[in-house]
């Protein structure tokens, strides 16, 4: 809220006739107009003056009346009261690059271009102060074959598209982190460090020191700590001596994770945990998710945004033991995928506004999920592969979706998709 100061100015005009007549002072006080320009309503009635009788031997010299010089008032400088500091956060679910997804970005010359995947949502992604994406599949480098399920390797061109779309933070702690071994993780880190050093990468590290360092992003004067963990690595072991490559969300690591959250709270105004957790294709949190949710609440986490199930799961507020509240998005589903079951085409974009309160703490003041749907055709590389807001997706587009030819049992309809979104998201649904 801006505050303005109304200045009052007082003007007094005095006229003196030296040696002749003495007039009583006249005074006036005028308030300034909204544009801060003084205005005067003074009128002075004319006074008849008599001609004095000349004195012999004295030559009279007219003495000029003193001239009143008006000193202009300085233009006031308005000092607006600053608005409460705020940060808008946008987060999306799994960027899951299957073989068919690779084909969707394949160009005639053998290169890859995935920019079109995000073209319908780029404006919203770029508009957020901080935009986060869960990169489900590792950018393992060109020395390995690019591949989909079960051992994924995604071209660096996907990283280019992520940046061009407006994402600022990339999550890499997933069950597919080790699909190309330790070398694949190192190649991925090298890509981000050398090509886009301004992008914040979470979940993979090149040293124990880096793994133990809590990432804090300062935006609009608000410090936000971010942590990213995965429940597992599909049975692939971390190379000996390199446990720092990724942090596991496991029982044996619970004390370490508690200590990281406590460190995060000391360093920041607001703490977010991005866990890779849950059971695939299940629409509600499992016992493991509930265990970690309780632990996060006990440690004072403010916001939890989960990934991995590849379908939407509910959103809820959790009352923390310290009296505060923690908002949990259990799963935002798929953001990009080539899956052939209708519920897995549905994902969500979480929108959260963080606001500094009068006591200096930072709270969530707005939160919602915008449902999105992945579209692909049955023609490889035809340039139609893209994600839309569900509200922008039409029956005409639906009729051309490749799922109708690829799926054996799943039936994809807009009516069913909207019904699922409303059921899972409830009041958090933003249409």
Short mmCIF file of C-alpha atoms in Angstrom, two decimals:
data_model
loop_
_atom_site.label_atom_id
_atom_site.label_comp_id
_atom_site.label_asym_id
_atom_site.label_seq_id
_atom_site.Cartn_x
_atom_site.Cartn_y
_atom_site.Cartn_z
CA UNK A 1 0.00 0.00 0.00
CA UNK A 2 1.38 3.35 -0.96
CA UNK A 3 1.14 6.26 1.48
CA UNK A 4 1.27 9.93 0.46
CA UNK A 5 1.90 12.93 2.68
CA UNK A 6 -0.30 15.96 2.16
CA UNK A 7 1.71 19.10 2.70
CA UNK A 8 0.15 22.27 4.07
CA UNK A 9 1.65 25.65 3.13
CA UNK A 10 0.96 28.98 4.78
CA UNK A 11 1.54 32.23 3.03
CA UNK A 12 1.51 35.70 4.60
CA UNK A 13 1.75 38.89 2.46
CA UNK A 14 2.85 42.07 4.08
CA UNK A 15 2.82 45.48 2.40
CA UNK A 16 4.54 48.44 4.06
CA UNK A 17 4.58 52.04 3.01
CA UNK A 18 7.64 53.64 4.48
CA UNK A 19 7.08 57.09 5.90
CA UNK A 20 3.60 57.20 4.44
CA UNK A 21 0.92 54.78 5.56
CA UNK A 22 0.90 51.60 7.61
CA UNK A 23 -1.54 48.92 6.59
CA UNK A 24 -2.55 46.01 8.80
CA UNK A 25 -1.06 42.66 7.66
CA UNK A 26 -3.27 40.42 5.64
CA UNK A 27 -2.80 36.66 5.92
CA UNK A 28 -4.10 33.62 4.04
CA UNK A 29 -3.56 29.88 4.31
CA UNK A 30 -4.31 27.60 1.34
CA UNK A 31 -4.24 23.80 1.19
CA UNK A 32 -2.39 22.22 -1.66
CA UNK A 33 -4.24 20.56 -4.48
CA UNK A 34 -3.76 16.81 -5.14
CA UNK A 35 -1.00 17.72 -7.59
CA UNK A 36 0.83 19.53 -4.77
CA UNK A 37 0.64 22.96 -6.50
CA UNK A 38 -0.06 25.87 -4.08
CA UNK A 39 -3.05 27.99 -4.88
CA UNK A 40 -3.93 31.46 -3.49
CA UNK A 41 -7.36 32.94 -3.04
CA UNK A 42 -6.07 36.28 -1.68
CA UNK A 43 -7.57 39.52 -3.01
CA UNK A 44 -6.27 42.93 -1.83
CA UNK A 45 -8.62 45.90 -2.08
CA UNK A 46 -6.94 48.99 -3.67
CA UNK A 47 -6.16 51.84 -1.23
CA UNK A 48 -6.37 55.55 -2.35
CA UNK A 49 -3.02 57.28 -1.82
CA UNK A 50 -2.70 61.09 -1.44
CA UNK A 51 0.14 63.04 -3.00
CA UNK A 52 2.45 64.38 -0.27
CA UNK A 53 3.21 68.13 -0.12
CA UNK A 54 6.71 68.91 -1.44
CA UNK A 55 9.20 70.18 1.16
CA UNK A 56 11.31 73.16 -0.11
CA UNK A 57 14.96 72.35 -0.63
CA UNK A 58 14.48 68.65 -0.57
CA UNK A 59 14.54 66.61 -3.73
CA UNK A 60 12.42 63.58 -3.35
CA UNK A 61 13.55 60.25 -4.70
CA UNK A 62 10.96 57.62 -5.10
CA UNK A 63 11.61 54.67 -2.84
CA UNK A 64 10.45 51.48 -4.49
CA UNK A 65 8.22 49.20 -2.56
CA UNK A 66 9.90 45.94 -1.57
CA UNK A 67 9.11 43.12 -3.99
CA UNK A 68 7.92 39.82 -2.59
CA UNK A 69 9.78 36.95 -4.21
CA UNK A 70 7.97 33.63 -3.93
CA UNK A 71 10.22 30.68 -3.09
CA UNK A 72 8.84 27.56 -4.78
CA UNK A 73 8.03 24.67 -2.47
CA UNK A 74 10.10 21.59 -3.03
CA UNK A 75 8.32 18.74 -4.78
CA UNK A 76 7.59 16.15 -2.12
CA UNK A 77 9.22 12.77 -2.50
CA UNK A 78 6.70 10.03 -1.97
CA UNK A 79 8.07 7.05 -0.08
CA UNK A 80 5.60 4.23 -0.63
CA UNK A 81 5.27 1.57 2.00
CA UNK A 82 6.68 -1.57 0.38
CA UNK A 83 4.26 -4.34 -0.44
CA UNK A 84 4.71 -7.62 1.42
CA UNK A 85 7.51 -9.60 -0.18
CA UNK A 86 6.21 -12.50 -2.26
CA UNK A 87 7.47 -15.36 -4.41
CA UNK A 88 5.39 -17.30 -6.93
CA UNK A 89 6.39 -20.93 -7.30
CA UNK A 90 5.32 -23.27 -10.09
CA UNK A 91 6.12 -27.00 -10.02
CA UNK A 92 5.33 -29.81 -12.46
CA UNK A 93 5.57 -33.57 -12.24
CA UNK A 94 7.52 -36.21 -14.12
CA UNK A 95 9.34 -35.45 -17.36
CA UNK A 96 9.33 -39.12 -18.36
CA UNK A 97 11.03 -39.66 -21.71
CA UNK A 98 9.97 -42.95 -23.23
CA UNK A 99 11.07 -44.29 -26.60
CA UNK A 100 7.99 -42.81 -28.23
CA UNK A 101 8.78 -39.48 -26.54
CA UNK A 102 12.28 -39.60 -28.01
CA UNK A 103 10.71 -40.15 -31.43
CA UNK A 104 8.48 -37.14 -30.83
CA UNK A 105 11.57 -34.92 -30.65
CA UNK A 106 13.61 -36.64 -33.35
CA UNK A 107 14.44 -34.41 -36.33
CA UNK A 108 15.08 -35.39 -39.95
CA UNK A 109 18.83 -34.83 -39.55
CA UNK A 110 19.04 -37.19 -36.58
CA UNK A 111 19.21 -34.49 -33.91
CA UNK A 112 16.63 -33.87 -31.19
CA UNK A 113 14.46 -30.83 -30.49
CA UNK A 114 11.98 -30.98 -27.62
CA UNK A 115 11.07 -27.29 -27.45
CA UNK A 116 7.62 -27.91 -28.90
CA UNK A 117 6.72 -30.12 -25.94
CA UNK A 118 6.33 -27.05 -23.73
CA UNK A 119 5.13 -24.43 -26.22
CA UNK A 120 1.55 -24.26 -24.90
CA UNK A 121 2.64 -23.69 -21.29
CA UNK A 122 5.81 -21.67 -21.77
CA UNK A 123 4.16 -18.35 -20.89
CA UNK A 124 2.91 -19.63 -17.53
CA UNK A 125 6.18 -21.39 -16.72
CA UNK A 126 8.26 -18.32 -17.52
CA UNK A 127 5.96 -16.02 -15.54
CA UNK A 128 6.64 -17.77 -12.22
CA UNK A 129 9.41 -16.42 -9.99
CA UNK A 130 10.68 -19.99 -9.57
CA UNK A 131 9.64 -22.87 -11.84
CA UNK A 132 10.55 -26.47 -10.93
CA UNK A 133 10.47 -29.65 -13.01
CA UNK A 134 11.10 -33.27 -12.02
CA UNK A 135 13.44 -34.64 -14.70
CA UNK A 136 12.57 -38.30 -14.23
CA UNK A 137 15.14 -39.61 -16.68
CA UNK A 138 18.88 -38.94 -16.56
CA UNK A 139 20.66 -36.90 -19.23
CA UNK A 140 23.36 -39.56 -19.37
CA UNK A 141 25.37 -38.30 -22.32
CA UNK A 142 25.83 -39.19 -25.99
CA UNK A 143 28.38 -41.91 -25.23
CA UNK A 144 25.40 -44.05 -24.24
CA UNK A 145 22.56 -44.97 -26.55
CA UNK A 146 19.48 -42.82 -26.08
CA UNK A 147 16.77 -45.06 -24.74
CA UNK A 148 13.41 -45.33 -23.02
CA UNK A 149 12.08 -47.93 -20.61
CA UNK A 150 13.49 -49.69 -18.64
CA UNK A 151 16.96 -48.06 -18.58
CA UNK A 152 16.43 -44.49 -19.70
CA UNK A 153 18.93 -42.10 -21.28
CA UNK A 154 17.64 -38.74 -22.46
CA UNK A 155 19.48 -36.39 -24.87
CA UNK A 156 20.90 -33.10 -23.61
CA UNK A 157 18.44 -31.43 -25.98
CA UNK A 158 15.79 -32.07 -23.34
CA UNK A 159 17.82 -29.89 -20.98
CA UNK A 160 17.88 -27.15 -23.63
CA UNK A 161 14.09 -27.33 -23.94
CA UNK A 162 13.62 -27.23 -20.18
CA UNK A 163 15.63 -24.02 -19.94
CA UNK A 164 13.94 -22.46 -22.97
CA UNK A 165 10.55 -23.19 -21.42
CA UNK A 166 11.48 -21.11 -18.38
CA UNK A 167 12.29 -23.67 -15.69
CA UNK A 168 14.77 -22.56 -13.02
CA UNK A 169 15.14 -25.69 -10.87
CA UNK A 170 15.63 -29.28 -12.09
CA UNK A 171 15.10 -32.29 -9.80
CA UNK A 172 17.28 -35.31 -10.57
CA UNK A 173 16.89 -37.61 -7.54
CA UNK A 174 14.68 -40.32 -9.06
CA UNK A 175 14.57 -44.09 -9.26
CA UNK A 176 16.19 -43.72 -12.71
CA UNK A 177 19.16 -41.62 -11.56
CA UNK A 178 21.58 -44.56 -11.91
CA UNK A 179 20.20 -46.00 -15.17
CA UNK A 180 23.53 -45.27 -16.88
CA UNK A 181 25.64 -45.78 -13.80
CA UNK A 182 27.88 -43.29 -12.09
CA UNK A 183 29.22 -42.06 -15.42
CA UNK A 184 25.74 -41.11 -16.57
CA UNK A 185 25.20 -39.04 -13.44
CA UNK A 186 28.57 -37.32 -13.89
CA UNK A 187 27.78 -36.57 -17.53
CA UNK A 188 24.45 -35.08 -16.49
CA UNK A 189 26.05 -32.82 -13.87
CA UNK A 190 28.70 -31.75 -16.36
CA UNK A 191 26.04 -30.77 -18.90
CA UNK A 192 24.27 -28.50 -16.43
CA UNK A 193 27.44 -26.95 -15.02
CA UNK A 194 29.03 -26.14 -18.36
CA UNK A 195 25.95 -25.28 -20.44
CA UNK A 196 23.52 -23.74 -17.94
CA UNK A 197 25.36 -22.85 -14.72
CA UNK A 198 22.50 -20.51 -13.76
CA UNK A 199 20.08 -23.45 -13.42
CA UNK A 200 19.70 -24.95 -9.95
CA UNK A 201 20.10 -28.74 -10.07
CA UNK A 202 18.98 -30.74 -7.04
CA UNK A 203 19.37 -34.38 -6.03
CA UNK A 204 22.70 -35.31 -7.66
CA UNK A 205 26.15 -34.21 -6.45
CA UNK A 206 29.82 -34.43 -7.35
CA UNK A 207 31.22 -34.61 -3.81
CA UNK A 208 30.30 -35.31 -0.21
CA UNK A 209 30.66 -31.61 0.53
CA UNK A 210 28.14 -30.76 -2.20
CA UNK A 211 25.74 -33.43 -0.97
CA UNK A 212 25.89 -32.06 2.57
CA UNK A 213 25.31 -28.46 1.45
CA UNK A 214 21.72 -27.27 1.61
CA UNK A 215 20.64 -25.35 -1.50
CA UNK A 216 19.06 -21.99 -0.69
CA UNK A 217 17.58 -19.75 -3.38
CA UNK A 218 16.95 -16.11 -2.52
CA UNK A 219 14.18 -14.50 -4.55
CA UNK A 220 12.50 -11.15 -3.88
CA UNK A 221 14.21 -11.01 -0.51
CA UNK A 222 12.87 -14.42 0.60
CA UNK A 223 15.30 -17.29 1.24
CA UNK A 224 13.95 -20.69 0.18
CA UNK A 225 15.74 -23.94 1.06
CA UNK A 226 15.17 -26.91 -1.26
CA UNK A 227 15.91 -30.60 -0.67
CA UNK A 228 15.47 -33.52 -3.10
CA UNK A 229 15.60 -37.25 -2.24
CA UNK A 230 14.58 -40.55 -3.88
CA UNK A 231 13.17 -43.67 -2.23
CA UNK A 232 15.40 -45.96 -4.34
CA UNK A 233 17.28 -46.66 -7.58
CA UNK A 234 15.48 -49.71 -9.03
CA UNK A 235 18.08 -51.98 -7.42
CA UNK A 236 21.05 -50.42 -9.19
CA UNK A 237 23.86 -49.84 -6.68
CA UNK A 238 25.67 -46.56 -6.26
CA UNK A 239 29.34 -47.00 -7.30
CA UNK A 240 31.68 -47.77 -4.42
CA UNK A 241 33.09 -44.67 -2.80
CA UNK A 242 30.53 -42.43 -4.50
CA UNK A 243 27.57 -42.50 -2.14
CA UNK A 244 27.42 -38.74 -2.55
CA UNK A 245 26.00 -39.05 -6.08
CA UNK A 246 22.39 -39.19 -4.80
CA UNK A 247 20.69 -39.18 -1.39
CA UNK A 248 18.24 -41.97 -0.63
CA UNK A 249 14.99 -41.42 1.26
CA UNK A 250 15.44 -44.54 3.40
CA UNK A 251 15.02 -45.55 7.04
CA UNK A 252 18.79 -45.74 7.52
CA UNK A 253 19.11 -42.12 6.33
CA UNK A 254 16.32 -40.71 8.48
CA UNK A 255 18.65 -39.01 10.99
CA UNK A 256 20.74 -37.52 8.18
CA UNK A 257 17.59 -36.16 6.52
CA UNK A 258 16.37 -34.72 9.83
CA UNK A 259 19.72 -32.95 10.24
CA UNK A 260 19.54 -31.51 6.72
CA UNK A 261 16.05 -30.14 7.33
CA UNK A 262 17.22 -28.52 10.57
CA UNK A 263 20.14 -26.96 8.75
CA UNK A 264 17.76 -25.77 6.02
CA UNK A 265 15.54 -24.06 8.61
CA UNK A 266 18.52 -22.19 10.07
CA UNK A 267 19.60 -20.94 6.65
CA UNK A 268 16.25 -19.93 5.17
CA UNK A 269 12.81 -18.42 5.65
CA UNK A 270 10.96 -21.32 4.04
CA UNK A 271 11.77 -25.03 3.51
CA UNK A 272 10.59 -27.20 0.60
CA UNK A 273 11.22 -30.94 0.28
CA UNK A 274 10.84 -32.65 -3.12
CA UNK A 275 10.60 -36.40 -2.37
CA UNK A 276 10.59 -39.07 -5.05
CA UNK A 277 8.27 -41.53 -3.34
CA UNK A 278 5.01 -43.50 -3.41
CA UNK A 279 3.56 -46.40 -5.35
CA UNK A 280 3.26 -46.18 -9.11
CA UNK A 281 -0.26 -45.76 -10.54
CA UNK A 282 -1.90 -45.51 -7.10
CA UNK A 283 -4.08 -42.46 -6.46
CA UNK A 284 -3.46 -42.06 -2.74
CA UNK A 285 -0.37 -41.86 -0.51
CA UNK A 286 1.05 -45.15 0.72
CA UNK A 287 2.43 -45.90 4.21
CA UNK A 288 5.94 -44.86 3.22
CA UNK A 289 4.70 -41.46 2.06
CA UNK A 290 2.75 -41.03 5.28
CA UNK A 291 5.81 -41.91 7.39
CA UNK A 292 7.96 -39.28 5.69
CA UNK A 293 5.13 -36.75 5.76
CA UNK A 294 5.02 -37.12 9.55
CA UNK A 295 8.80 -36.76 9.82
CA UNK A 296 8.81 -33.66 7.61
CA UNK A 297 6.06 -32.10 9.72
CA UNK A 298 7.92 -32.88 12.94
CA UNK A 299 10.97 -31.05 11.60
CA UNK A 300 8.99 -27.99 10.53
CA UNK A 301 9.02 -28.34 6.73
CA UNK A 302 6.71 -25.81 5.05
CA UNK A 303 5.96 -27.41 1.68
CA UNK A 304 6.26 -30.91 0.19
CA UNK A 305 5.93 -31.58 -3.55
CA UNK A 306 6.17 -35.25 -4.48
CA UNK A 307 6.82 -37.20 -7.66
CA UNK A 308 7.06 -40.79 -8.99
CA UNK A 309 3.57 -42.39 -8.99
CA UNK A 310 2.94 -41.11 -12.57
CA UNK A 311 -0.63 -40.24 -11.62
CA UNK A 312 -2.15 -37.39 -9.64
CA UNK A 313 -2.57 -37.85 -5.91
CA UNK A 314 -4.40 -35.60 -3.42
CA UNK A 315 -3.22 -32.34 -1.86
CA UNK A 316 -3.67 -31.60 1.83
CA UNK A 317 -2.68 -29.35 4.71
CA UNK A 318 -0.91 -31.05 7.61
CA UNK A 319 -0.91 -29.55 11.12
CA UNK A 320 2.67 -29.51 12.41
CA UNK A 321 3.56 -30.20 16.06
CA UNK A 322 4.97 -26.66 16.36
CA UNK A 323 1.56 -25.18 15.53
CA UNK A 324 2.39 -24.31 11.94
CA UNK A 325 1.03 -25.89 8.78
CA UNK A 326 2.68 -27.87 6.00
CA UNK A 327 1.15 -28.21 2.52
CA UNK A 328 1.67 -31.56 0.78
CA UNK A 329 1.24 -32.29 -2.93
CA UNK A 330 1.66 -36.07 -2.79
CA UNK A 331 2.12 -36.47 -6.55
CA UNK A 332 1.73 -34.16 -9.54
CA UNK A 333 1.63 -37.08 -12.00
CA UNK A 334 3.28 -37.02 -15.41
CA UNK A 335 4.12 -33.79 -17.16
CA UNK A 336 5.54 -35.45 -20.27
CA UNK A 337 5.29 -39.15 -21.02
CA UNK A 338 4.52 -41.69 -23.70
CA UNK A 339 2.37 -43.85 -21.47
CA UNK A 340 -0.71 -45.42 -22.97
CA UNK A 341 -3.14 -45.45 -20.04
CA UNK A 342 -5.55 -42.52 -19.92
CA UNK A 343 -5.06 -41.60 -16.21
CA UNK A 344 -1.31 -41.34 -16.81
CA UNK A 345 -1.83 -38.66 -19.44
CA UNK A 346 -3.19 -36.40 -16.69
CA UNK A 347 -0.78 -34.35 -14.62
CA UNK A 348 -0.74 -31.11 -12.72
CA UNK A 349 1.05 -27.79 -12.39
CA UNK A 350 1.18 -26.68 -8.77
CA UNK A 351 0.97 -22.93 -8.19
CA UNK A 352 2.01 -21.65 -4.77
CA UNK A 353 2.41 -18.07 -3.55
CA UNK A 354 4.75 -17.44 -0.60
CA UNK A 355 4.17 -14.20 1.32
CA UNK A 356 6.11 -12.55 4.09
CA UNK A 357 3.82 -11.76 7.04
CA UNK A 358 3.95 -8.88 9.51
CA UNK A 359 6.01 -10.91 11.99
CA UNK A 360 8.64 -11.64 9.32
CA UNK A 361 7.73 -15.29 8.75
CA UNK A 362 6.87 -16.60 5.28
CA UNK A 363 3.55 -18.36 4.71
CA UNK A 364 1.67 -19.94 1.82
CA UNK A 365 -1.11 -17.55 0.92
CA UNK A 366 -2.32 -19.12 -2.35
CA UNK A 367 -2.17 -22.67 -3.68
CA UNK A 368 -3.77 -24.59 -6.52
CA UNK A 369 -3.20 -27.26 -9.15
CA UNK A 370 -3.83 -26.67 -12.85
CA UNK A 371 -4.58 -30.00 -14.58
CA UNK A 372 -2.57 -30.71 -17.74
CA UNK A 373 -2.64 -33.43 -20.36
CA UNK A 374 0.08 -34.84 -22.63
CA UNK A 375 -0.83 -35.07 -26.30
CA UNK A 376 0.91 -37.20 -28.90
CA UNK A 377 -0.14 -38.58 -32.26
CA UNK A 378 0.44 -41.95 -33.82
CA UNK A 379 2.81 -40.36 -36.34
CA UNK A 380 6.40 -40.35 -35.14
CA UNK A 381 8.13 -36.98 -35.34
CA UNK A 382 5.18 -35.04 -36.72
CA UNK A 383 5.72 -32.17 -34.27
CA UNK A 384 2.44 -32.57 -32.37
CA UNK A 385 3.90 -33.96 -29.13
CA UNK A 386 3.04 -31.41 -26.44
CA UNK A 387 1.44 -30.78 -23.06
CA UNK A 388 -1.71 -28.64 -22.75
CA UNK A 389 -3.79 -27.23 -19.95
CA UNK A 390 -6.72 -29.58 -19.69
CA UNK A 391 -9.02 -26.55 -20.03
CA UNK A 392 -7.45 -25.84 -23.46
CA UNK A 393 -7.63 -29.42 -24.68
CA UNK A 394 -10.42 -29.97 -27.19
CA UNK A 395 -12.46 -32.86 -28.47
CA UNK A 396 -10.84 -32.31 -31.86
CA UNK A 397 -7.38 -32.81 -30.38
CA UNK A 398 -8.57 -35.80 -28.41
CA UNK A 399 -9.75 -37.54 -31.57
CA UNK A 400 -6.22 -37.35 -33.00
CA UNK A 401 -4.47 -38.62 -29.84
CA UNK A 402 -2.21 -41.58 -30.45
CA UNK A 403 -3.51 -43.43 -27.40
CA UNK A 404 -6.56 -44.57 -29.38
CA UNK A 405 -4.38 -46.77 -31.60
CA UNK A 406 -1.72 -47.70 -29.04
CA UNK A 407 -3.84 -48.55 -26.01
CA UNK A 408 -5.51 -51.93 -25.84
CA UNK A 409 -7.93 -51.29 -23.00
CA UNK A 410 -7.69 -47.68 -21.78
CA UNK A 411 -10.38 -45.30 -23.02
CA UNK A 412 -9.42 -41.62 -23.07
CA UNK A 413 -12.27 -39.13 -22.79
CA UNK A 414 -12.37 -35.53 -21.59
CA UNK A 415 -15.33 -36.26 -19.33
CA UNK A 416 -13.49 -39.03 -17.47
CA UNK A 417 -10.28 -37.00 -17.28
CA UNK A 418 -12.03 -34.01 -15.73
CA UNK A 419 -13.88 -36.27 -13.30
CA UNK A 420 -10.60 -37.82 -12.13
CA UNK A 421 -8.96 -34.40 -11.70
CA UNK A 422 -11.88 -33.09 -9.64
CA UNK A 423 -12.00 -36.20 -7.48
CA UNK A 424 -8.28 -36.17 -6.65
CA UNK A 425 -7.67 -32.43 -6.32
CA UNK A 426 -10.92 -31.24 -4.75
CA UNK A 427 -10.77 -27.61 -3.70
CA UNK A 428 -7.20 -27.30 -4.96
CA UNK A 429 -8.31 -27.75 -8.59
CA UNK A 430 -7.88 -24.65 -10.72
CA UNK A 431 -9.78 -24.99 -13.96
#
